[in-house]
Short mmCIF file of C-alpha atoms and ligand atoms in Angstrom, two decimals:
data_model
loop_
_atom_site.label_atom_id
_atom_site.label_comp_id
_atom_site.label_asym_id
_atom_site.label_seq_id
_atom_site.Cartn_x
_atom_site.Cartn_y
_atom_site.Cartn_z
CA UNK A 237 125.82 103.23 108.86
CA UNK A 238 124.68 99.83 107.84
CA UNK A 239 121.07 99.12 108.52
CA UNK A 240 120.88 96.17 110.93
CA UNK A 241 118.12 93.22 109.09
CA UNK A 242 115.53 92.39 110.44
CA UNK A 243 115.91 89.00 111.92
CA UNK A 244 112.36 87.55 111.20
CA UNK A 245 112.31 88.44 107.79
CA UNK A 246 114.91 85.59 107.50
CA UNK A 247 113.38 81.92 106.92
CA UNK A 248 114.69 79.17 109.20
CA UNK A 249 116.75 77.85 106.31
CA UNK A 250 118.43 81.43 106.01
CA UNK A 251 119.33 81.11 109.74
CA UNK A 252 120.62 77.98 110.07
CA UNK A 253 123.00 78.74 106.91
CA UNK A 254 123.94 82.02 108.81
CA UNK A 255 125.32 80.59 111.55
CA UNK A 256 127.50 78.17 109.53
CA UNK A 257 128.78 80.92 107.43
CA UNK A 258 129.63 82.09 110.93
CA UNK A 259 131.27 79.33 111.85
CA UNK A 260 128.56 77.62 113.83
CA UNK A 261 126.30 74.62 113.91
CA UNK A 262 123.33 74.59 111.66
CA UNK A 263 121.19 73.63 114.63
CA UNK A 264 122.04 76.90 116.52
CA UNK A 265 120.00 78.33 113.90
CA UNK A 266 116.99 76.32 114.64
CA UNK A 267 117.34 77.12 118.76
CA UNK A 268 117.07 80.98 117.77
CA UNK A 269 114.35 80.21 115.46
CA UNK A 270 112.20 78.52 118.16
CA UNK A 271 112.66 81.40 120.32
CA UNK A 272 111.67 83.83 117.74
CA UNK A 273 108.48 82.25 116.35
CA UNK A 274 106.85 79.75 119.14
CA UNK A 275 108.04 81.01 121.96
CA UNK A 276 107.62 84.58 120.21
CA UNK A 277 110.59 86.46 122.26
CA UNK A 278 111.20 90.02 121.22
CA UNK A 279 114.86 90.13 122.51
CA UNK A 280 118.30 88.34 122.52
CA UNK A 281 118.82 88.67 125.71
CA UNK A 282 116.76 86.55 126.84
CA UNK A 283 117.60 83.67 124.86
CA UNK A 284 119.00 81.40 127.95
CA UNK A 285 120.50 78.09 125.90
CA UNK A 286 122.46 80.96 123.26
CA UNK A 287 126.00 81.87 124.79
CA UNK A 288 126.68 85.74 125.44
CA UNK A 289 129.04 85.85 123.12
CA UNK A 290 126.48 84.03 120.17
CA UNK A 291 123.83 86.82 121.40
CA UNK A 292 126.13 89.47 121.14
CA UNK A 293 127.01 88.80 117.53
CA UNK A 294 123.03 88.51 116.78
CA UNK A 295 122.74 91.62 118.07
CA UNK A 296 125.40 93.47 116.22
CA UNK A 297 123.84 91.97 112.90
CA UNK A 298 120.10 92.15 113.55
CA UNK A 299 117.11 93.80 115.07
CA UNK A 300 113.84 91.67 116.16
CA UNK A 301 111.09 94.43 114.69
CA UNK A 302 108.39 93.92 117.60
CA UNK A 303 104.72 95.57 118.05
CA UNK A 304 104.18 97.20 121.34
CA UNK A 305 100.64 97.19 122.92
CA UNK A 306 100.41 101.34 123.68
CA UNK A 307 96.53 101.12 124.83
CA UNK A 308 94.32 98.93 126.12
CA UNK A 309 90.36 99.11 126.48
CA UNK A 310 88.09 96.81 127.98
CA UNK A 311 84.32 97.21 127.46
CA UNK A 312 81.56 95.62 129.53
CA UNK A 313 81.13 92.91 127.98
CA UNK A 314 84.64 91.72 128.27
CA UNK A 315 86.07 92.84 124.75
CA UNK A 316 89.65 94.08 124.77
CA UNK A 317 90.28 96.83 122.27
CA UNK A 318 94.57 97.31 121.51
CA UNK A 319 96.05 100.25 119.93
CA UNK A 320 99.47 98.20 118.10
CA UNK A 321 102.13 100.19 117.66
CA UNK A 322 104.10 99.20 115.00
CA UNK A 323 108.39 99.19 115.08
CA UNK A 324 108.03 102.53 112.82
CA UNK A 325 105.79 104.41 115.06
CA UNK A 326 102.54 103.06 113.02
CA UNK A 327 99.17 102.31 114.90
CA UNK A 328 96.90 99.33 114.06
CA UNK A 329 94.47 98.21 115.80
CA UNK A 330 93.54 94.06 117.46
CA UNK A 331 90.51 93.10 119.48
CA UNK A 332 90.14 90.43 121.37
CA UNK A 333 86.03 89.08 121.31
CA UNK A 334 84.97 87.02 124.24
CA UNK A 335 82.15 84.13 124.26
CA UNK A 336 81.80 82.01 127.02
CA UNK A 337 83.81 79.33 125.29
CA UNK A 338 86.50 80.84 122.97
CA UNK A 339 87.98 84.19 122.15
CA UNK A 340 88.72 85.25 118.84
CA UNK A 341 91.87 87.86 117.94
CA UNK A 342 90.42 90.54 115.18
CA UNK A 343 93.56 91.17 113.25
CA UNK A 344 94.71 94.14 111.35
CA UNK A 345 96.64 93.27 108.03
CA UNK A 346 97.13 96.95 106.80
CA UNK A 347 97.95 100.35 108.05
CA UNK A 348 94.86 101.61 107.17
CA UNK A 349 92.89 100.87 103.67
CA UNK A 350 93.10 101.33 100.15
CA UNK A 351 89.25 100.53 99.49
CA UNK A 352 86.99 103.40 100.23
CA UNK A 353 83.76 101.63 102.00
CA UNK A 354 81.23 104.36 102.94
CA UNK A 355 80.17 102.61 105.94
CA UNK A 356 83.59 102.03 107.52
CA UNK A 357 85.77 103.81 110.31
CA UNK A 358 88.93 102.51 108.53
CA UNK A 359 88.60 104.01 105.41
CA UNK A 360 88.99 107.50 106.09
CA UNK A 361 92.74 106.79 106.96
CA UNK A 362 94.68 106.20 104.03
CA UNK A 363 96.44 103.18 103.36
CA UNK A 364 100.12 103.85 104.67
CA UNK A 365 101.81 100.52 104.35
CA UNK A 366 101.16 96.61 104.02
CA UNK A 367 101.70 94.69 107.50
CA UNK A 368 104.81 92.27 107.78
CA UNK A 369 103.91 88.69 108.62
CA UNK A 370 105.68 89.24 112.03
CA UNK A 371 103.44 91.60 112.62
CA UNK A 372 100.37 89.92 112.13
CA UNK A 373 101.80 87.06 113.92
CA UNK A 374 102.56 89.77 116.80
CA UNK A 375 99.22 90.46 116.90
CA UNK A 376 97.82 87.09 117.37
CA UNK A 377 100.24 86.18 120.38
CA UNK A 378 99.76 89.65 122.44
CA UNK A 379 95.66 88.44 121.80
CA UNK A 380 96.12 84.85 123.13
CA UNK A 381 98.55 86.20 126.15
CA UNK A 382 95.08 88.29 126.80
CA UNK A 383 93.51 85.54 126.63
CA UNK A 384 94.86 83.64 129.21
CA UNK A 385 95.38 85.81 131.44
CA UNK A 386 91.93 87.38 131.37
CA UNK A 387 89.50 84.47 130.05
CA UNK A 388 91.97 81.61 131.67
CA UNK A 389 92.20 79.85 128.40
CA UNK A 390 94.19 79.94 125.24
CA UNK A 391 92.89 81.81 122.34
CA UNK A 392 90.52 80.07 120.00
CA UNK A 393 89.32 81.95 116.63
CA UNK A 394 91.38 84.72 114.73
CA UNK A 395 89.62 86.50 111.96
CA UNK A 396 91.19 88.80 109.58
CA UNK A 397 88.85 91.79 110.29
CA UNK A 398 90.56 94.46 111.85
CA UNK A 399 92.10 96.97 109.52
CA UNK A 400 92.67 96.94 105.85
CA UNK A 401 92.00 94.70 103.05
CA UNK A 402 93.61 90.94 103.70
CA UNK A 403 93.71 90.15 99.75
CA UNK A 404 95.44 93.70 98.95
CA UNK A 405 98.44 92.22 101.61
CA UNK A 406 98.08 88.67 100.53
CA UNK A 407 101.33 87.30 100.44
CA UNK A 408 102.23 88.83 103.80
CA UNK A 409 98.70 87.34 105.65
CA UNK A 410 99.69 83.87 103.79
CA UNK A 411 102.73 83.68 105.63
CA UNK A 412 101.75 84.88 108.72
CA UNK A 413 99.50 82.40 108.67
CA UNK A 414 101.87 79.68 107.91
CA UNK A 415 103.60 80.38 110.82
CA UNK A 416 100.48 80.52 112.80
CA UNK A 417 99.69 76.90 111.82
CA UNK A 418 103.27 75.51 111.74
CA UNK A 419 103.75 73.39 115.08
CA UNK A 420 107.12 75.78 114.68
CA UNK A 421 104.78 78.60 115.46
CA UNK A 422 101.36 78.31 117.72
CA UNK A 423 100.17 75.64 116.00
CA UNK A 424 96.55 76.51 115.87
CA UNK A 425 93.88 74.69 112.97
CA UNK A 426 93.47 76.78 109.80
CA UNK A 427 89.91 76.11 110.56
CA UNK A 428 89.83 77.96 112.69
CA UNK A 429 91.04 80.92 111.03
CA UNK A 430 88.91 83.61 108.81
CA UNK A 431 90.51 85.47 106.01
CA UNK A 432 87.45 88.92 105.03
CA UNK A 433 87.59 90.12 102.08
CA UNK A 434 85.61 93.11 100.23
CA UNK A 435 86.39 90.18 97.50
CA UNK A 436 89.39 90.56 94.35
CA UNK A 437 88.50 88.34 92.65
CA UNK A 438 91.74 87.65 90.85
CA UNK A 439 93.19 86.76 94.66
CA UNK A 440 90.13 84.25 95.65
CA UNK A 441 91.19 82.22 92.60
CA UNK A 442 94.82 82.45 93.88
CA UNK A 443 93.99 80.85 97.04
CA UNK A 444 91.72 78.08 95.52
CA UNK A 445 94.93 77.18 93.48
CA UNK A 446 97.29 77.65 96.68
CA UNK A 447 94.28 75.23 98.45
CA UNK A 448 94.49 76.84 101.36
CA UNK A 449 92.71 75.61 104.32
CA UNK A 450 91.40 78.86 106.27
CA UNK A 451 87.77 79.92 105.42
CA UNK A 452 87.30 82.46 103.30
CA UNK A 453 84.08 85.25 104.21
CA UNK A 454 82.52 88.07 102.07
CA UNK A 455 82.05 91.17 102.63
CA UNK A 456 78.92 91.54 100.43
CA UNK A 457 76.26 93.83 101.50
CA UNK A 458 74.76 94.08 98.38
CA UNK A 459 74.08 91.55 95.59
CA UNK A 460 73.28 94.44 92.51
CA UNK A 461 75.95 96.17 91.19
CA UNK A 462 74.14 100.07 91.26
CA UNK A 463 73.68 98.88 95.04
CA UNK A 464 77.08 97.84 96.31
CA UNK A 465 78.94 100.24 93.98
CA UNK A 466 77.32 103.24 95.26
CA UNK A 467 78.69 101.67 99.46
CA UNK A 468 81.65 99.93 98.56
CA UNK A 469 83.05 101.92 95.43
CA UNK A 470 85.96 99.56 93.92
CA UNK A 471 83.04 97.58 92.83
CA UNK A 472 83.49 99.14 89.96
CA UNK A 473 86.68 97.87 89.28
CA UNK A 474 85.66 94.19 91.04
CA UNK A 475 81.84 93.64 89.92
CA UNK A 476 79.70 90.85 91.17
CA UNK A 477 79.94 89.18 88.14
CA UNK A 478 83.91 88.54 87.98
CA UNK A 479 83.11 88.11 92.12
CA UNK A 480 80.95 85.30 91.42
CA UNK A 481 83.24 83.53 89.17
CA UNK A 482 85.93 83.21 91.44
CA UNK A 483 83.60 82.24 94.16
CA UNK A 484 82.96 79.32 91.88
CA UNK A 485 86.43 78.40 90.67
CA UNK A 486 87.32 78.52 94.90
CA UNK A 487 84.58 75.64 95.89
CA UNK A 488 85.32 74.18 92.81
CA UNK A 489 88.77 73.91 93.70
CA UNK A 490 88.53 73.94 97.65
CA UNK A 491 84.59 72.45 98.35
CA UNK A 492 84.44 74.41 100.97
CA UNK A 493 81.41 77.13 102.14
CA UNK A 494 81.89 80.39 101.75
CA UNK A 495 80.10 83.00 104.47
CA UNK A 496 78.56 86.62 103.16
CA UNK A 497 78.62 89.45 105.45
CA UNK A 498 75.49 91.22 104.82
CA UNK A 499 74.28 94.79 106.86
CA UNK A 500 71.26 96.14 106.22
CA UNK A 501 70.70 99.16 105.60
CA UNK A 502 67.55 101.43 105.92
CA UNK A 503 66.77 103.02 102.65
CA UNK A 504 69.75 101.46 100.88
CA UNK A 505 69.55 97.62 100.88
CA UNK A 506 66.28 96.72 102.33
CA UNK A 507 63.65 96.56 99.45
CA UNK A 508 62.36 93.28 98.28
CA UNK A 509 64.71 93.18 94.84
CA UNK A 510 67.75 93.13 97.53
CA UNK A 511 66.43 90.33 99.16
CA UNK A 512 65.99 88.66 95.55
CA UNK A 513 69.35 89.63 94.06
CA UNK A 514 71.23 88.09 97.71
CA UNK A 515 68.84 84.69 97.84
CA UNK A 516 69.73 84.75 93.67
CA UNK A 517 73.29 85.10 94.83
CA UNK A 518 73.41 82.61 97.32
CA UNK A 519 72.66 79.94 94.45
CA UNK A 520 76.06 80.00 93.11
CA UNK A 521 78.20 78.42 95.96
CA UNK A 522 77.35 77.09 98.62
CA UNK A 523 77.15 79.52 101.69
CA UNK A 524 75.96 81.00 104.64
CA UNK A 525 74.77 84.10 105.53
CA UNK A 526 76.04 86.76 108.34
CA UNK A 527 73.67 89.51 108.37
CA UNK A 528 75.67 91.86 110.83
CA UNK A 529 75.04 94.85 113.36
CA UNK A 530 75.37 97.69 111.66
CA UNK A 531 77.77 99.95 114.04
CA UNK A 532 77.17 103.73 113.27
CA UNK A 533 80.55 105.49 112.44
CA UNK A 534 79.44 109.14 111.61
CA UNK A 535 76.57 111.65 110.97
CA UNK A 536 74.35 109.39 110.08
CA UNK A 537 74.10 108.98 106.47
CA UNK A 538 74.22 105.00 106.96
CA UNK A 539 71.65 103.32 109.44
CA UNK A 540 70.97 100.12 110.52
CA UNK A 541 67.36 98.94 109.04
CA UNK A 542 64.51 98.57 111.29
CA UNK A 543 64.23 95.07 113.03
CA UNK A 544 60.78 94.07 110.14
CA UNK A 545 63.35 94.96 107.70
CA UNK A 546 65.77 92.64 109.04
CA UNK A 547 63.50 89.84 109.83
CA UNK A 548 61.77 90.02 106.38
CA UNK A 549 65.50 89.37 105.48
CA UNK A 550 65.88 86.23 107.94
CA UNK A 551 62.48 84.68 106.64
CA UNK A 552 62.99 84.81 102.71
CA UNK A 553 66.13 83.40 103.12
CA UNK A 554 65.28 80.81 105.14
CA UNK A 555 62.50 79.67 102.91
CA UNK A 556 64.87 79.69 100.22
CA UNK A 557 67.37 77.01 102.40
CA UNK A 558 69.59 79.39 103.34
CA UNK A 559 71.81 79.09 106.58
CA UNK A 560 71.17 83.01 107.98
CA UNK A 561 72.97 83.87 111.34
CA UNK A 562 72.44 87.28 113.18
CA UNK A 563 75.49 88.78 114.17
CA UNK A 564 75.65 90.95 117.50
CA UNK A 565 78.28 93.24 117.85
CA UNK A 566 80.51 93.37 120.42
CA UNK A 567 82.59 96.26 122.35
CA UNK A 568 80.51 98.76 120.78
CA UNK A 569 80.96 101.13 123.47
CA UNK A 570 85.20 101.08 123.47
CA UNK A 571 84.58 101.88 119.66
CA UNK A 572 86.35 98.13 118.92
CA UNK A 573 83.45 96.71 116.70
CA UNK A 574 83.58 96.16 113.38
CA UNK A 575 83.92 99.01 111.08
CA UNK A 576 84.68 101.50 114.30
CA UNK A 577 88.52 100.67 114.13
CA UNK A 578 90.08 103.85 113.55
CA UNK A 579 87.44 105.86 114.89
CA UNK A 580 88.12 108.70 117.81
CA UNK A 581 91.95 107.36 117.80
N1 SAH B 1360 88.51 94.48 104.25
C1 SAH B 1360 87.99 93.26 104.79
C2 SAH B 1360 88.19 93.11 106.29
C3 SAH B 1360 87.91 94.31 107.18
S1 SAH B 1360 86.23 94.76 107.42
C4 SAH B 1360 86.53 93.11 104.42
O1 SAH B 1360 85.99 94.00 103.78
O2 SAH B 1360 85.93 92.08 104.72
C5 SAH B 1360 85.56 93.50 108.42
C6 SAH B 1360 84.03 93.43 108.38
O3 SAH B 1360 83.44 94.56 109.04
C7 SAH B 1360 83.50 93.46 106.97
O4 SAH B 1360 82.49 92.52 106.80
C8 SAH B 1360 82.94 94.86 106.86
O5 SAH B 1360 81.99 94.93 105.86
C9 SAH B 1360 82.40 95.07 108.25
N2 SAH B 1360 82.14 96.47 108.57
C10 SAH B 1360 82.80 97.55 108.11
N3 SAH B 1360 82.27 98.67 108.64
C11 SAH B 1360 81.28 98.29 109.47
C12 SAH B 1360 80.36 98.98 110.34
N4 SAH B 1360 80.41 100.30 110.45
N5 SAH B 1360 79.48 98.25 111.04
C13 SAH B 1360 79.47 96.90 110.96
N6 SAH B 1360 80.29 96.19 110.18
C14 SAH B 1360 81.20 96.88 109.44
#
C-alpha cells in the first residue's frame, strides 16, 4: 500500500505546484494552506470554500498528522498541565503558566531527552524521536485555545521548556517557529518567544549567523566545569569554555541579552567559589540571571538550598550589577513544573 504524505510536511510552494500538476489553480493551494497553518484545521472536511470533490482527492493523497490532547490537569493556581499525544501513539507533554496578564505555552520539542541532567524528570525517558514542526506548532495552538477559553485572552509567551533539548531538534523548532511568526501562521513577536538550551555550543553560533530574533536562555547551574559536569554530564563533551565562546560570537552577532537559569543547590552549588565562578561568568555577555525553584523529582539526592544560601546568591550578584530574578514555580502540585515533566506519567 502506498503510504499517504503527510500534508504539512509540504511547503506552501509544494502545494500550490500540486494542485497545478493536478490540474488546478495555484491559488487553491494557498486556500488549503491557510486552513492548515492559521486557522490550524486538523481535517479536510471541514474545509468549507474547497469543493467535495477537491477534498476528496486531498484525502486520497494525504493525511494531516495532528496531536490529540489525551489529559488535562489543572492545579490551583490555574496552571494547565497536557499529556500530547502524538499521531504515532507518542506522549509529550505542554503547560500552559498563568499570570494575571499573559500565559505562556511550555513546549516540548523532543520525545524525551538525549542529555542526562541529574536533576530532571525528563531524563530518565530516553530520547525516542525529534518533534515535527507541526507538532510543535500543535502544541502552541491547543495552549492559546486554553487560553482563551480559560484566561479570556489570547496566549502571550511560549518558551521552549517542556521536554527535550531545543538545539538537539534545531531545524525542526526553527521552523516551527517560522510558522509561529509568519502572519500565515499566528503571527505572534519572536520576542516573545524563548528557545532553553543546556547550551551546544556549535548550535548557539548557528543561530547568531541565522540572526534569529527569539531570545535565547541558559540552562547553567553551574559556572565550574567539576561542578556542572558532575549535574549535567554532556558537559564533558560541551565545557564552559567552548559555551562561553559561542555566547560571545551570539551577542556579537545578535546584541542581544542572554538569561542563565541558575538552581541552587544545597551542598552542590552553594559555596562562595560558585557564587565567584557565576558573577565571573556573567562578565562575558551581557545577561541576566534566573535563579529558579528547585522542584524535587526523586529520593532526594538534589535539594533546593536554604533561603541564606539563596539570598547570599541574590546580594553578590547584585553588588556585582547583575540583573538577578527569583523564579517561583508554578503547578507544582499537578507535577507540570519545570523538570517534573515526565514524572508519575
Ligand atoms: N533542555 C532545555 C529545555 C528543557 S529544561 C534546557 O536544558 O534548558 C527547562 C528548564 O528547566 C531548564 O532550565 C532546566 O534546567 C530546568 N529544570 C530541569 N529540571 C528541573 C527541576 N527539577 N527543577 C527546576 N528546574 C528544572
Amino acid at each position: 500500500m502506498n503510504k499517504k504524505k503527510d500534508i504539512r510536511a509540504l511547503t506552501k510552494e509544494e502545494l500550490r505546484d500540486f494542485f497545478v500538476e493536478n490540474g488546478d489553480k495555484a491559488f487553491r493551494g494557498n486556500q488549503v494552506y491557510e486552513w492548515l497553518w492559521s486557522k490550524a484545521l486538523h481535517s479536510f472536511e471541514e474545509m468549507t470554500n474547497i469543493s467535495k470533490e477537491t477534498r476528496e482527492m486531498l484525502e486520497a493523497n494525504f493525511v494531516i498528522n495532528h496531536i490529540k490532547v489525551d489529559s488535562m490537569q489543572r492545579s490551583k493556581d490555574g496552571t494547565i498541565k497536557n499529556g500530547i499525544k502524538l499521531h504515532d501513539g507518542f506522549i509529550v507533554e505542554s503547560v500552559l503558566i498563568p499570570t494575571p496578564k499573559r500565559t505562556t505555552a511550555c513546549v516540548s520539542s523532543q520525545v524525551g531527552c538525549s542529555l542526562d541532567c541529574k536533576f530532571c524528570a525528563t531524563a530518565s525517558l530516553k530520547r525516542m524521536r525529534n518533534l515535527n514542526p507541526d507538532e510543535i506548532y500543535d502544541q502552541v495552538v491547543a495552549i492559546d485555545k486554553q487560553s482563551r477559553l480559560y484566561h479570556n485572552h489570547k496566549l502571550s509567551n511560549i518558551v521552549f521548556m517542556g521536554m527535550g533539548e531545543p538545539l538537539m531538534n534545531y531545524n525542526n523548532v526553527i521552523k516551527s517557529i517560522e510558522k509561529i511568526t509568519s502572519p500565515e501562521g499566528l503571527g505572534m513577536s519572536p520576542k516573545r518567544i524563548t528557545v532553553s538550551t543546556s547550551g551546544v555550543p556549535k548550535i548557539i553560533k548557528k543561530m547568531a549567523d541565522d540572526q534569529v530574533k527569539f531570545n535565547l536562555a541558559v540552562s547553567l547551574h553551574s559556572a565550574i566545569d567539576e561542578v556542572r559536569t558532575t549535574i549535567m554530564p554532556f558537559n564533558t563533551n560541551f565545557p564552559l569554555n567552548d559555551l562561553k565562546d559561542s555566547l560571545e560570537y551570539w551577542y556579537e552577532k545578535t546584541q542581544r541579552t542572554v538569561t542563565y537559569e541558575y538552581i541552587v543547590w544545597d551542598g552542590i552549588n552553594d559555596r562562595k567559589e560558585d557564587i565567584q565562578a557565576l558573577i565571573k561568568f556573567c562578565r562575558y555577555v551581557p545577561c541576566k540571571v534566573n535563579l529558579i525553584e528547585y522542584n524535587p523529582i526523586d529520593d532526594g539526592q538534589f535539594q533546593q538550598a536554604s533561603s541564606s544560601a539563596i539570598n547570599n546568591y541574590i546580594s553578590n550578584l547584585e553588588m556585582h550589577d547583575i540583573t538577578v530574578n527569583v523564579r517561583r514555580s508554578r503547578g507544582k502540585d499537578i507535577d507540570a513544573a519545570c523538570g517534573q515533566l515526565a514524572n508519575k506519567s
